[in-house]
mmCIF file with all atom_site columns, C-alpha atoms in Angstrom:
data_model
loop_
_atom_site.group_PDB
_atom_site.id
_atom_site.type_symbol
_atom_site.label_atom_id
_atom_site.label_alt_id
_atom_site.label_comp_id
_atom_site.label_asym_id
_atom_site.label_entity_id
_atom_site.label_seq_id
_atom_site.pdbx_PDB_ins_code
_atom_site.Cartn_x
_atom_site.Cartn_y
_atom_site.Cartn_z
_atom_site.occupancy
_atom_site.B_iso_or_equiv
_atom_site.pdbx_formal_charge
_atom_site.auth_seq_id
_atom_site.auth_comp_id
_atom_site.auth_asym_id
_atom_site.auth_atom_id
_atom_site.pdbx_PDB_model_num
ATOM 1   C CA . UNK A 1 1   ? -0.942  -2.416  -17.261 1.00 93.00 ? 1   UNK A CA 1
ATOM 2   C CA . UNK A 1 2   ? -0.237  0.699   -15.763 1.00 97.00 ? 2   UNK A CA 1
ATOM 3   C CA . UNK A 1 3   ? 3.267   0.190   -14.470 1.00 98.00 ? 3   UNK A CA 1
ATOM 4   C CA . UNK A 1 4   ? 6.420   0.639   -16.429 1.00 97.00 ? 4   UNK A CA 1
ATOM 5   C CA . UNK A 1 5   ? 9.806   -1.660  -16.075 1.00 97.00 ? 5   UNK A CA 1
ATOM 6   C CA . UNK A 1 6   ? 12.002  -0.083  -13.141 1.00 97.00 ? 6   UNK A CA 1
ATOM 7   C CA . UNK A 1 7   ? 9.045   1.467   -11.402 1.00 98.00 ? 7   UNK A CA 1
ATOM 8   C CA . UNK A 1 8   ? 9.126   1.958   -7.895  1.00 98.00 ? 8   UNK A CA 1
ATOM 9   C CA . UNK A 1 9   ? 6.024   1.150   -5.847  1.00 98.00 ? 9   UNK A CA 1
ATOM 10  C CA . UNK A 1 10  ? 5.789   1.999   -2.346  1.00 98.00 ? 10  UNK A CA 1
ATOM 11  C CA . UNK A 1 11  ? 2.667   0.689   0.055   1.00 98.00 ? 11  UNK A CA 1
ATOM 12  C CA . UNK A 1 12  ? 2.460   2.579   3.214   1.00 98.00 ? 12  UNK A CA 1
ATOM 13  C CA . UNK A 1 13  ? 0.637   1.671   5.980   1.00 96.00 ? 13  UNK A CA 1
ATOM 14  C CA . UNK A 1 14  ? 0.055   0.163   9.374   1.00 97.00 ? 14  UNK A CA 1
ATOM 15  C CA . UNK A 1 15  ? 0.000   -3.897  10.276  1.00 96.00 ? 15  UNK A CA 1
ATOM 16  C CA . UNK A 1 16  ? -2.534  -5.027  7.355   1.00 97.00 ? 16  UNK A CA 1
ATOM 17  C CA . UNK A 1 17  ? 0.199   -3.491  5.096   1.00 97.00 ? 17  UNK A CA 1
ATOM 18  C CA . UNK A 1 18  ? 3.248   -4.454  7.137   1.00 95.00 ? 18  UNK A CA 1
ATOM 19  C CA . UNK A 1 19  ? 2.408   -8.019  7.680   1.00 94.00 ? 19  UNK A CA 1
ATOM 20  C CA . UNK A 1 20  ? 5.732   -9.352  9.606   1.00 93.00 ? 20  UNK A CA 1
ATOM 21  C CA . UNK A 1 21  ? 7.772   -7.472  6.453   1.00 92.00 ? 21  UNK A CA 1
ATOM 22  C CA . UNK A 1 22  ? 11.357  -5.913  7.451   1.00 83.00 ? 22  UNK A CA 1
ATOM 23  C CA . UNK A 1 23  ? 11.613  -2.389  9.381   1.00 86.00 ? 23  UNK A CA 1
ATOM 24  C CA . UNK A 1 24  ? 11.575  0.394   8.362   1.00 86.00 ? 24  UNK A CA 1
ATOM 25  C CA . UNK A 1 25  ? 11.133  -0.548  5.052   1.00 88.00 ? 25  UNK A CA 1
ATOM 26  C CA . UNK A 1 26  ? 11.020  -3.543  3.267   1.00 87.00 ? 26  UNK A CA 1
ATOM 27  C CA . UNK A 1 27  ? 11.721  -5.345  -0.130  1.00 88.00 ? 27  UNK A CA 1
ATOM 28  C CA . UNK A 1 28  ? 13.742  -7.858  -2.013  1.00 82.00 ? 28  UNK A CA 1
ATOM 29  C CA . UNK A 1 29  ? 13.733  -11.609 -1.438  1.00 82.00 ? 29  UNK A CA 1
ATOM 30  C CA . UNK A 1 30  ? 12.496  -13.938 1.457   1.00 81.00 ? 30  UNK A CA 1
ATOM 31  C CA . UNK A 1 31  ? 9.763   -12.589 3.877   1.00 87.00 ? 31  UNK A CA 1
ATOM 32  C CA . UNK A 1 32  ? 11.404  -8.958  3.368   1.00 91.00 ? 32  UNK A CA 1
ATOM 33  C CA . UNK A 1 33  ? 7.864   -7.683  2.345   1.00 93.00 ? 33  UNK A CA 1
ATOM 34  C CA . UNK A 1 34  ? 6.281   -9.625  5.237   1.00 94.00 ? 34  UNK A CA 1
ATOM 35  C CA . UNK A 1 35  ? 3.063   -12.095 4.409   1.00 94.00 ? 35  UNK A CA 1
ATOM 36  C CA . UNK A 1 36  ? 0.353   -10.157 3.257   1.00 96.00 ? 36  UNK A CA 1
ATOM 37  C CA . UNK A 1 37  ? -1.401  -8.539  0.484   1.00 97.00 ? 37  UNK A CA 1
ATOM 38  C CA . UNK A 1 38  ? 1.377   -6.261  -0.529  1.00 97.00 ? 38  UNK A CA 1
ATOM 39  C CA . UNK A 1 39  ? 3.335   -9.861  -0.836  1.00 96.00 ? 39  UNK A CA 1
ATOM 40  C CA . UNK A 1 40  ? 0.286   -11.143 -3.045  1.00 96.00 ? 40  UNK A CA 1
ATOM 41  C CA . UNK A 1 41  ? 0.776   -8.058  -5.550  1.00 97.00 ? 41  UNK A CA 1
ATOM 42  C CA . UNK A 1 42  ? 4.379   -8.568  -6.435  1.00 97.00 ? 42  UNK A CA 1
ATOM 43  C CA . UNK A 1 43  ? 3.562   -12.200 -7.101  1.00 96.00 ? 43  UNK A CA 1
ATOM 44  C CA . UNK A 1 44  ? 1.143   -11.451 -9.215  1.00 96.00 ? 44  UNK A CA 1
ATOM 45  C CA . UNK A 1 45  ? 2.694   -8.927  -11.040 1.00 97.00 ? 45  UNK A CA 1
ATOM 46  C CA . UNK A 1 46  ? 5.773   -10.723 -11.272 1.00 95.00 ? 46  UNK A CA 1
ATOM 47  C CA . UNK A 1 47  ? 4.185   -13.996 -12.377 1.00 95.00 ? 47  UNK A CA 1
ATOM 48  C CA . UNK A 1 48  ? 1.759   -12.368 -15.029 1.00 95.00 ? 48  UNK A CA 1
ATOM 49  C CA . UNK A 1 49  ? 4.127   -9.785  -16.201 1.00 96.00 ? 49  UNK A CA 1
ATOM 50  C CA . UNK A 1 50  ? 7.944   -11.176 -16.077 1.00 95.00 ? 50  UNK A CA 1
ATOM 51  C CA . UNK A 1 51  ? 9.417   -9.352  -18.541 1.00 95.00 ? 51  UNK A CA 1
ATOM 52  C CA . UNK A 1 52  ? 8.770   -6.061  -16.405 1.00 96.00 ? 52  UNK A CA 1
ATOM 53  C CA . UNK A 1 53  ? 11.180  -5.540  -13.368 1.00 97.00 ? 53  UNK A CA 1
ATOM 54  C CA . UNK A 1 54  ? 9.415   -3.649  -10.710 1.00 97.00 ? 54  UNK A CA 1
ATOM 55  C CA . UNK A 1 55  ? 10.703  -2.152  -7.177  1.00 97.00 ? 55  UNK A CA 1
ATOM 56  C CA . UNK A 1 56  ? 7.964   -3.318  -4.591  1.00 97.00 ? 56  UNK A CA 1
ATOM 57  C CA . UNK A 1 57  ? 8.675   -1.812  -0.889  1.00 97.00 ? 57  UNK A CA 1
ATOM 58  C CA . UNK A 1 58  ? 6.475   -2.034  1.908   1.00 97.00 ? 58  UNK A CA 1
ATOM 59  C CA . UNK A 1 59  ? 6.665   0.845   4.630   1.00 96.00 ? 59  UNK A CA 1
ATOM 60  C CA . UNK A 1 60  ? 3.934   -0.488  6.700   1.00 96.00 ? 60  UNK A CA 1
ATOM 61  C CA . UNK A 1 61  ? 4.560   -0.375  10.282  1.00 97.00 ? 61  UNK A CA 1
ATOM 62  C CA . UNK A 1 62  ? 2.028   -2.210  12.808  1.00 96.00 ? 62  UNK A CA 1
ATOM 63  C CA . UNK A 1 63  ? -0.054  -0.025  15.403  1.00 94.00 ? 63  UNK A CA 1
ATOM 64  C CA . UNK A 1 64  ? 0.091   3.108   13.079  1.00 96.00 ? 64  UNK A CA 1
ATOM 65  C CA . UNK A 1 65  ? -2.340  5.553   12.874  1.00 97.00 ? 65  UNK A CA 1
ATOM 66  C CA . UNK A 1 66  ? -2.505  8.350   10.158  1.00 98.00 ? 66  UNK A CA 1
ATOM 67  C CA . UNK A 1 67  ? -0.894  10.802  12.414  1.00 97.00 ? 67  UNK A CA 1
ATOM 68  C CA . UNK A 1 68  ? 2.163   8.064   12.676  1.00 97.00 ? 68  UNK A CA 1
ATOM 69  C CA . UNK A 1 69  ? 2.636   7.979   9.361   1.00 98.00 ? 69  UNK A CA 1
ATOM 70  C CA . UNK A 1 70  ? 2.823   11.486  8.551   1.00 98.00 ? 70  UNK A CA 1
ATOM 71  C CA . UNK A 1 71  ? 5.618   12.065  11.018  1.00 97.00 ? 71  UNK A CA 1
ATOM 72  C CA . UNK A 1 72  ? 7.570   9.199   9.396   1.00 97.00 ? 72  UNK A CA 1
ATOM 73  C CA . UNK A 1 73  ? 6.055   10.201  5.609   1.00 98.00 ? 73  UNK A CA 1
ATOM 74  C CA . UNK A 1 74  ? 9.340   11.814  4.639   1.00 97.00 ? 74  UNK A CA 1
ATOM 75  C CA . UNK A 1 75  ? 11.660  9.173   5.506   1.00 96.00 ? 75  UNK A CA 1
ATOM 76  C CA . UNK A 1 76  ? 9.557   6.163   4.742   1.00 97.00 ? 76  UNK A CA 1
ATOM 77  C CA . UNK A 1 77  ? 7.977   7.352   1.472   1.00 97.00 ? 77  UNK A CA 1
ATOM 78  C CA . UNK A 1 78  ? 9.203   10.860  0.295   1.00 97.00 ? 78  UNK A CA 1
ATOM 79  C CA . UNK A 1 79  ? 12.666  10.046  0.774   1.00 96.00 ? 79  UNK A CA 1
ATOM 80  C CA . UNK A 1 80  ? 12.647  6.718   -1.357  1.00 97.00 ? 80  UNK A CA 1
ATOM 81  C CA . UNK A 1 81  ? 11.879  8.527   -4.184  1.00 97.00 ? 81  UNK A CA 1
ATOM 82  C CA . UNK A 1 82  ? 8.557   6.387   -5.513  1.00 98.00 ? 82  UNK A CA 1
ATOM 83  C CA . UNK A 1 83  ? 7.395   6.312   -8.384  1.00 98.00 ? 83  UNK A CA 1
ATOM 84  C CA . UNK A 1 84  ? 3.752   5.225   -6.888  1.00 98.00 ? 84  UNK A CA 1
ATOM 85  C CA . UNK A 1 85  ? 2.392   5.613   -3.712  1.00 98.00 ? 85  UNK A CA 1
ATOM 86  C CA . UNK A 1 86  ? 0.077   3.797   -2.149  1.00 98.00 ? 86  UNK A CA 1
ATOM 87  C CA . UNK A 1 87  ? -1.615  4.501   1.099   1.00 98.00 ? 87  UNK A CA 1
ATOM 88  C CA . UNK A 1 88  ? -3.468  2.406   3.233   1.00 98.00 ? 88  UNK A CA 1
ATOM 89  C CA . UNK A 1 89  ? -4.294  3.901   6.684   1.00 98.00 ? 89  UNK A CA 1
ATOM 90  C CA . UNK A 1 90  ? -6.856  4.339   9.224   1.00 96.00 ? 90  UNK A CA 1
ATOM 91  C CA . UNK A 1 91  ? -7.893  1.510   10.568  1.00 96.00 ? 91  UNK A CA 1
ATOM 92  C CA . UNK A 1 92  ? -6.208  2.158   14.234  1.00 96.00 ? 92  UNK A CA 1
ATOM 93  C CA . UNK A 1 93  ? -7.276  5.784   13.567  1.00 96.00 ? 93  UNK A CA 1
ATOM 94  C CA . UNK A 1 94  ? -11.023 4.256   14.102  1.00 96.00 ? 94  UNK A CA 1
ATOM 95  C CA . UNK A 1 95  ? -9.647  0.983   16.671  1.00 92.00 ? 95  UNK A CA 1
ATOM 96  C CA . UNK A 1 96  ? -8.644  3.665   18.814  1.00 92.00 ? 96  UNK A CA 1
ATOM 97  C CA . UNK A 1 97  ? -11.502 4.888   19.490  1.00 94.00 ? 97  UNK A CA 1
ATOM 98  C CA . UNK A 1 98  ? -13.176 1.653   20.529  1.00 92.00 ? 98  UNK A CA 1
ATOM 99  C CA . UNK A 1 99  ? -10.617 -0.526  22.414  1.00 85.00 ? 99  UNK A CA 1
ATOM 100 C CA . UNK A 1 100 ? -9.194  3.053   24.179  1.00 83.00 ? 100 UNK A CA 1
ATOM 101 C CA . UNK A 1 101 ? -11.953 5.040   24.522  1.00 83.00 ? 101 UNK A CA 1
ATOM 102 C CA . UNK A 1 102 ? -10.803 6.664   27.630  1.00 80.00 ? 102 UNK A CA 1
ATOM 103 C CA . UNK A 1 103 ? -7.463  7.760   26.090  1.00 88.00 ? 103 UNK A CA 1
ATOM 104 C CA . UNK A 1 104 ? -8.016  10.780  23.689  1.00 85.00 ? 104 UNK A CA 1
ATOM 105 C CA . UNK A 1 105 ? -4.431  11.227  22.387  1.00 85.00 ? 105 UNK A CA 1
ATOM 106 C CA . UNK A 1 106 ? -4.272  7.307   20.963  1.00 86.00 ? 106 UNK A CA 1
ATOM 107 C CA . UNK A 1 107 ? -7.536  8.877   18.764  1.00 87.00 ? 107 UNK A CA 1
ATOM 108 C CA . UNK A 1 108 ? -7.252  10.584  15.394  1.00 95.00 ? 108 UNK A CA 1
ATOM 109 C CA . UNK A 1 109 ? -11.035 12.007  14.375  1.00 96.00 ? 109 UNK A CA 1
ATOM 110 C CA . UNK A 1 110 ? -12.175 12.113  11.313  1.00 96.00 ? 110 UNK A CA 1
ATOM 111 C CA . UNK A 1 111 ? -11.252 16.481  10.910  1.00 97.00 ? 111 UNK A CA 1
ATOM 112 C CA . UNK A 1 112 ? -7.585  14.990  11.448  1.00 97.00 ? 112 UNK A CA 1
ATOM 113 C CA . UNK A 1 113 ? -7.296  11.834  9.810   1.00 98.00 ? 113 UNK A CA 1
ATOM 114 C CA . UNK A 1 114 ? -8.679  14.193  6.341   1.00 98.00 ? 114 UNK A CA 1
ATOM 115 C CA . UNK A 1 115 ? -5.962  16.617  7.057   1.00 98.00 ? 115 UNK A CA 1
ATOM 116 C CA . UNK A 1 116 ? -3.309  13.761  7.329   1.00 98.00 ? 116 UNK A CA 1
ATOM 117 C CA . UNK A 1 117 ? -4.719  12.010  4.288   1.00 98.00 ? 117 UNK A CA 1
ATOM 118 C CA . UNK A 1 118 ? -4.220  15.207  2.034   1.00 98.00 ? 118 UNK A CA 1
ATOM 119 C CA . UNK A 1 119 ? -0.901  16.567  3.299   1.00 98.00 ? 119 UNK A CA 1
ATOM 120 C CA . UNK A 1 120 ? 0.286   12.948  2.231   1.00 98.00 ? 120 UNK A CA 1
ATOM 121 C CA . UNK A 1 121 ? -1.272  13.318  -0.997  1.00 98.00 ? 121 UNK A CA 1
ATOM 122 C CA . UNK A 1 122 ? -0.136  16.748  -1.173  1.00 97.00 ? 122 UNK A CA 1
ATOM 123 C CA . UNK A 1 123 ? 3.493   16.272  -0.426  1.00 97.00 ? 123 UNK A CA 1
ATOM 124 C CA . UNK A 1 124 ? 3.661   13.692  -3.457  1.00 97.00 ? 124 UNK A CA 1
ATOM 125 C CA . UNK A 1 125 ? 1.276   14.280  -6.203  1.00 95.00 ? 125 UNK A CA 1
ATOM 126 C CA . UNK A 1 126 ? 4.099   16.496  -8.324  1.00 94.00 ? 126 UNK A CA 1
ATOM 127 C CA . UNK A 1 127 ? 7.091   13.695  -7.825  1.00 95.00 ? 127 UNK A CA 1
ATOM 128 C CA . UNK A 1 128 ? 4.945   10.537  -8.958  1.00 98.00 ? 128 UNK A CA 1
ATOM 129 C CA . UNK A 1 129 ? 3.020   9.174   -11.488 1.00 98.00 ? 129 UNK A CA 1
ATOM 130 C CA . UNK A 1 130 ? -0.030  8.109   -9.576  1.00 97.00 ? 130 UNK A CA 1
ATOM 131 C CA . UNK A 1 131 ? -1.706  7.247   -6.022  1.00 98.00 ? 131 UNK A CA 1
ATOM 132 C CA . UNK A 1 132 ? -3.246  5.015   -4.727  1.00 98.00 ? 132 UNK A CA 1
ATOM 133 C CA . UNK A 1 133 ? -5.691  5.288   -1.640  1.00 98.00 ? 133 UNK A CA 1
ATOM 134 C CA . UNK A 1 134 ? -6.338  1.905   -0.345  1.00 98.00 ? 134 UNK A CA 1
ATOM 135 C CA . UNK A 1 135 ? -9.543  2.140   1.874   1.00 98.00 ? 135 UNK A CA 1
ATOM 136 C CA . UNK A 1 136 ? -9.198  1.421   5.276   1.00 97.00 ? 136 UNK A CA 1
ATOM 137 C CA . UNK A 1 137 ? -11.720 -1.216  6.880   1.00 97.00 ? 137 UNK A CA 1
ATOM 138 C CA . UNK A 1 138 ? -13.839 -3.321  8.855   1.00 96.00 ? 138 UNK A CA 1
ATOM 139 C CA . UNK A 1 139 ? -14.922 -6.927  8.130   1.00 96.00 ? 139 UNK A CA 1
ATOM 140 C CA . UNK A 1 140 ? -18.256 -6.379  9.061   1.00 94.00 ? 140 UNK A CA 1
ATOM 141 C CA . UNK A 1 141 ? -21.242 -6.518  6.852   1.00 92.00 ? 141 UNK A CA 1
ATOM 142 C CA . UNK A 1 142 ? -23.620 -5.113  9.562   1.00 93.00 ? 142 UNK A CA 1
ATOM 143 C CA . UNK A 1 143 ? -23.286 -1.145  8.543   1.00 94.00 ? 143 UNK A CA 1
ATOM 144 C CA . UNK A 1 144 ? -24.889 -0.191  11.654  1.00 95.00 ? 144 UNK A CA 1
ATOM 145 C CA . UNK A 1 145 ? -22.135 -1.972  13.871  1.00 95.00 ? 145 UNK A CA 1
ATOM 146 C CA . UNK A 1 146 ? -20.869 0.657   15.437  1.00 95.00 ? 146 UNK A CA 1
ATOM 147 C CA . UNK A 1 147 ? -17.204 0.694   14.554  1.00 95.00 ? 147 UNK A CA 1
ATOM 148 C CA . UNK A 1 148 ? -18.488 -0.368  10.852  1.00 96.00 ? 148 UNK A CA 1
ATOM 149 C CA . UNK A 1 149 ? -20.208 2.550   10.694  1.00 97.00 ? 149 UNK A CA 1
ATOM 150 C CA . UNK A 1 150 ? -17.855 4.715   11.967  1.00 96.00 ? 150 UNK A CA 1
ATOM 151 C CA . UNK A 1 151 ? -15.351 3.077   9.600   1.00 97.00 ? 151 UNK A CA 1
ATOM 152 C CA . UNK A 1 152 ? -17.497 4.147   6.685   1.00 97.00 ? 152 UNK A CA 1
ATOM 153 C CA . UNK A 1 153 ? -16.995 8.058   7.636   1.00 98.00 ? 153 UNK A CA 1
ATOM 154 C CA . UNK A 1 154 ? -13.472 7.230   7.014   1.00 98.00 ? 154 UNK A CA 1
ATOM 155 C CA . UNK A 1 155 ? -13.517 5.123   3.791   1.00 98.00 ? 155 UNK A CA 1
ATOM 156 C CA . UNK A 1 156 ? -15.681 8.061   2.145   1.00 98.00 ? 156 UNK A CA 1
ATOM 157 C CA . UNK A 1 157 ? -12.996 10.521  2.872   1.00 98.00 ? 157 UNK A CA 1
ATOM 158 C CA . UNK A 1 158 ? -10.486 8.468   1.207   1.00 98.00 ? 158 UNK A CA 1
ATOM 159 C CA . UNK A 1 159 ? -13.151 8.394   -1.376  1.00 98.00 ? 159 UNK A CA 1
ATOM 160 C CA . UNK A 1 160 ? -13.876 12.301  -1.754  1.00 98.00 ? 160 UNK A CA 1
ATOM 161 C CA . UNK A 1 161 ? -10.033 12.880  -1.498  1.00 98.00 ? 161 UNK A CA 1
ATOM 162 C CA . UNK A 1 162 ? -9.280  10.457  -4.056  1.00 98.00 ? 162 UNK A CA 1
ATOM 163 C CA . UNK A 1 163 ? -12.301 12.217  -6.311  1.00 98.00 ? 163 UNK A CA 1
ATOM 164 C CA . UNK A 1 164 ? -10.556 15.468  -5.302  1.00 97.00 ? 164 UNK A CA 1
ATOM 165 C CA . UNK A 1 165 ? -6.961  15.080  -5.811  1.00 97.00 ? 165 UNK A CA 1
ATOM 166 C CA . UNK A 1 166 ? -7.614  12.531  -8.978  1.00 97.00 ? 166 UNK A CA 1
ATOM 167 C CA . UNK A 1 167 ? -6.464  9.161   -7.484  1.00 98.00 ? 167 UNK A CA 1
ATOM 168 C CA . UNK A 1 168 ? -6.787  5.494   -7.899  1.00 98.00 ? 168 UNK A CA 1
ATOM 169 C CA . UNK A 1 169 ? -9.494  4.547   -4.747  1.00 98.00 ? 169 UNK A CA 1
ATOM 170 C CA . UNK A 1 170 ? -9.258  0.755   -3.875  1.00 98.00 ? 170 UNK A CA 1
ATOM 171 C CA . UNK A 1 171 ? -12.445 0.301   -2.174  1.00 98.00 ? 171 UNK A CA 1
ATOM 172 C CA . UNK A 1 172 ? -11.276 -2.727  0.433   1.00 98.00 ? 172 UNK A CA 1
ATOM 173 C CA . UNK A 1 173 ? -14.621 -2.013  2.561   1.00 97.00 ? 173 UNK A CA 1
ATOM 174 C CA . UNK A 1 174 ? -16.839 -2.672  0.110   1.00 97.00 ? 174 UNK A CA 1
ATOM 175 C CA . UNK A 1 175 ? -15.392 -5.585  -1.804  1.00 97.00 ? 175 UNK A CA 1
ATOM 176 C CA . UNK A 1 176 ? -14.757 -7.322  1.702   1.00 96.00 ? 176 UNK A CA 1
ATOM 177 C CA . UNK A 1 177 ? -18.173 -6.651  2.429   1.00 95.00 ? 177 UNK A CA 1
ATOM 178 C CA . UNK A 1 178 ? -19.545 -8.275  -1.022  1.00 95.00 ? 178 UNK A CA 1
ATOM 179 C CA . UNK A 1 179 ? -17.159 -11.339 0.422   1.00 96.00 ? 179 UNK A CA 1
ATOM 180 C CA . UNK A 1 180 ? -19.134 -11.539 3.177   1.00 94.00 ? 180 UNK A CA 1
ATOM 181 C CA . UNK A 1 181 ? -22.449 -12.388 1.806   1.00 92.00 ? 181 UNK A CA 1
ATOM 182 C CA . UNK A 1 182 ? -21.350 -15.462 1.006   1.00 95.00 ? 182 UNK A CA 1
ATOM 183 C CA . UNK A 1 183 ? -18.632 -16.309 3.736   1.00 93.00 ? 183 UNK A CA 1
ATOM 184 C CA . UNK A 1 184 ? -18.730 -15.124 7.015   1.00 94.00 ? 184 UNK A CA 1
ATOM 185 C CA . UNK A 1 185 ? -15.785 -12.680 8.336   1.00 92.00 ? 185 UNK A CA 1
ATOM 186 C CA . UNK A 1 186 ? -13.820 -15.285 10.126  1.00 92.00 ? 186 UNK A CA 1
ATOM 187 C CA . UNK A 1 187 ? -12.999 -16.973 7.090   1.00 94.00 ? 187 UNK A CA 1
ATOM 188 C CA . UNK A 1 188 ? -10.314 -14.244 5.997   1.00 94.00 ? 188 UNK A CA 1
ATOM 189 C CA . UNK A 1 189 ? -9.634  -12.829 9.341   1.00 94.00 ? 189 UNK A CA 1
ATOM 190 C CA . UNK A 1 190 ? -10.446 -13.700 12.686  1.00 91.00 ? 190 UNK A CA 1
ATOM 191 C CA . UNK A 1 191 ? -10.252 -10.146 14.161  1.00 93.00 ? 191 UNK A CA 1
ATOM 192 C CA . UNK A 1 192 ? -11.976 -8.650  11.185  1.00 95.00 ? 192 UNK A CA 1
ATOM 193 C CA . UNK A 1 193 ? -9.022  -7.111  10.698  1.00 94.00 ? 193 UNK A CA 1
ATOM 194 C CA . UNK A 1 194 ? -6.028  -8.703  9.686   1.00 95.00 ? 194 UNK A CA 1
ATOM 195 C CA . UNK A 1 195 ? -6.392  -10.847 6.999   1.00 95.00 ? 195 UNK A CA 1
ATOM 196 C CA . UNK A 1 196 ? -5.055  -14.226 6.075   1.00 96.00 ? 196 UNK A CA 1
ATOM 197 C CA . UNK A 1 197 ? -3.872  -15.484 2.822   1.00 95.00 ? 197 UNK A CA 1
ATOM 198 C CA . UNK A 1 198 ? -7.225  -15.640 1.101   1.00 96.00 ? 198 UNK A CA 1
ATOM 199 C CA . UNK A 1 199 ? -8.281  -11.916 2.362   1.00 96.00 ? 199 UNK A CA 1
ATOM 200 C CA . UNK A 1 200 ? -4.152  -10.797 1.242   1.00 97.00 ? 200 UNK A CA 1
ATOM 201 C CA . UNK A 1 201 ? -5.372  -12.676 -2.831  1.00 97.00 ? 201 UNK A CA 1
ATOM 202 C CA . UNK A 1 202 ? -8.837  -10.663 -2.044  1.00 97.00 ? 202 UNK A CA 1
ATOM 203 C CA . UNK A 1 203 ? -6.601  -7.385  -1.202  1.00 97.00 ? 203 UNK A CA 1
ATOM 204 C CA . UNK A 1 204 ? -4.415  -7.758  -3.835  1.00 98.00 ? 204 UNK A CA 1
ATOM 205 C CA . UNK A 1 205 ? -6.906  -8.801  -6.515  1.00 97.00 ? 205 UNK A CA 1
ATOM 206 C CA . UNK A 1 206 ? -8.711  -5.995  -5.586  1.00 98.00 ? 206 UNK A CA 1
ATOM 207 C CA . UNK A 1 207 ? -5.437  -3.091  -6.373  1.00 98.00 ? 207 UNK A CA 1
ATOM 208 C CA . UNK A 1 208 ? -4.819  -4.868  -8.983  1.00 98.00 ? 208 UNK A CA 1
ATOM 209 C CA . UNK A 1 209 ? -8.374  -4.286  -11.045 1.00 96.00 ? 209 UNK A CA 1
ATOM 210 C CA . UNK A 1 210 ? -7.018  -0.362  -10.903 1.00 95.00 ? 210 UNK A CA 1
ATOM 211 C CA . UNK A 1 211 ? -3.955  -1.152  -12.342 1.00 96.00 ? 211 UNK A CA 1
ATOM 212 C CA . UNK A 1 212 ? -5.516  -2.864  -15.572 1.00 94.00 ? 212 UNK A CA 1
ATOM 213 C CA . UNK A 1 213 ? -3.841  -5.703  -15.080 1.00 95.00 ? 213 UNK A CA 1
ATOM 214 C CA . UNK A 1 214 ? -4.787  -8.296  -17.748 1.00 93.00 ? 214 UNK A CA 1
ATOM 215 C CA . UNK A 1 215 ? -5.034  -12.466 -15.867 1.00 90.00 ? 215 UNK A CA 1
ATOM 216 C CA . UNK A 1 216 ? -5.313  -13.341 -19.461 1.00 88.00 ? 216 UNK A CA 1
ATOM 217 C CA . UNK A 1 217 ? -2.009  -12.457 -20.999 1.00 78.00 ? 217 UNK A CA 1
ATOM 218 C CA . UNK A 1 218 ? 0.397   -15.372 -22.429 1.00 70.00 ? 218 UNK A CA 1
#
């Protein structure tokens, strides 16, 4: 496995990351790191690798776009002093667009939402050991959808800035999509958004198979 005892991790992100977890940041015991996938990982990590104490915090915060998080990147992430980064953002980047079309400013297109992306991976890269770009998402299998398909534009930025820049990409699009040739959407998550506790395992399960994390240890 990747991570090394006392490592910090932080996730940031908007509401599929923050999950009911505490504000601004969140971590420690209880429902401090909310419900969802970010939840799943320490679990995981903590069940299948005990003797390795790691710092999980969660600075999602629900409704937040990639421009959001940049303005709250220094205090949220930056200032905790990670030792990984993780970034999932984007999906009310693209949301925007479709449930307030007639509201421009609520809107980050995809020339912004690149520029966001890299000044966050920018401001870090030096001060950690490694990022993680956590694709954003839409449970939809039908790629010509229309907010699937504009979705995609976004996921393959994180992609070619993850090529770029020489980060781990967790692909969340396309392993939700595999999910859903066998189980329809509303399985995981009603709004094809916001998962439940089998799409948080699916999340999880999915960052976890870049951190060569081995299920069969003893």
């Amino acid at each position: 496995m990747i991570f090394e005892d006392m490592d910090r991790i932080v996730f940031a992100g908007d509401s599929v990351t923050d999950m009911g977890s505490d504000q601004p940041v969140g971590e420690g015991l209880f429902d401090s790191l909310g419900t969802g996938y970010v939840r799943m990982i320490e679990n995981l990590l903590a069940a299948f690798y005990p003797e390795v104490n790691l710092r999980i915090t969660n600075s999602g915060i629900a409704g937040n776009t990639s421009r959001d998080l940049l303005k709250r990147y220094q205090r949220d992430v930056v200032g905790l002093h990670p030792d990984w980064v993780a970034i999932c953002i984007g999906i009310n980047d693209v949301w925007a667009q479709f449930n307030c079309p007639a509201i421009p400013k609520f809107q980050v297109l995809p020339e912004e939402y690149e520029e966001n992306i890299r000044e966050m991976i920018r401001t870090v890269k030096e001060e950690v050991k490694g990022i993680f770009l956590l694709s954003p998402y839409f449970i939809e299998p039908n790629r010509q959808e229309k907010m699937r398909a504009r979705m995609d534009e976004y996921v393959d930025i994180c992609r070619s800035l993850a090529e770029e820049y020489g980060c781990h990409f967790v692909d969340f699009q396309k392993m939700f999509e595999e999910y859903c040739n066998i189980c329809h959407s509303s399985r995981i998550a009603w709004d094809r958004v916001h998962p439940n506790q089998i799409g948080a395992t699916l999340m999880a399960r999915t960052f976890l198979d870049q951190c060569e994390f081995d299920y069969n240890r003893r």
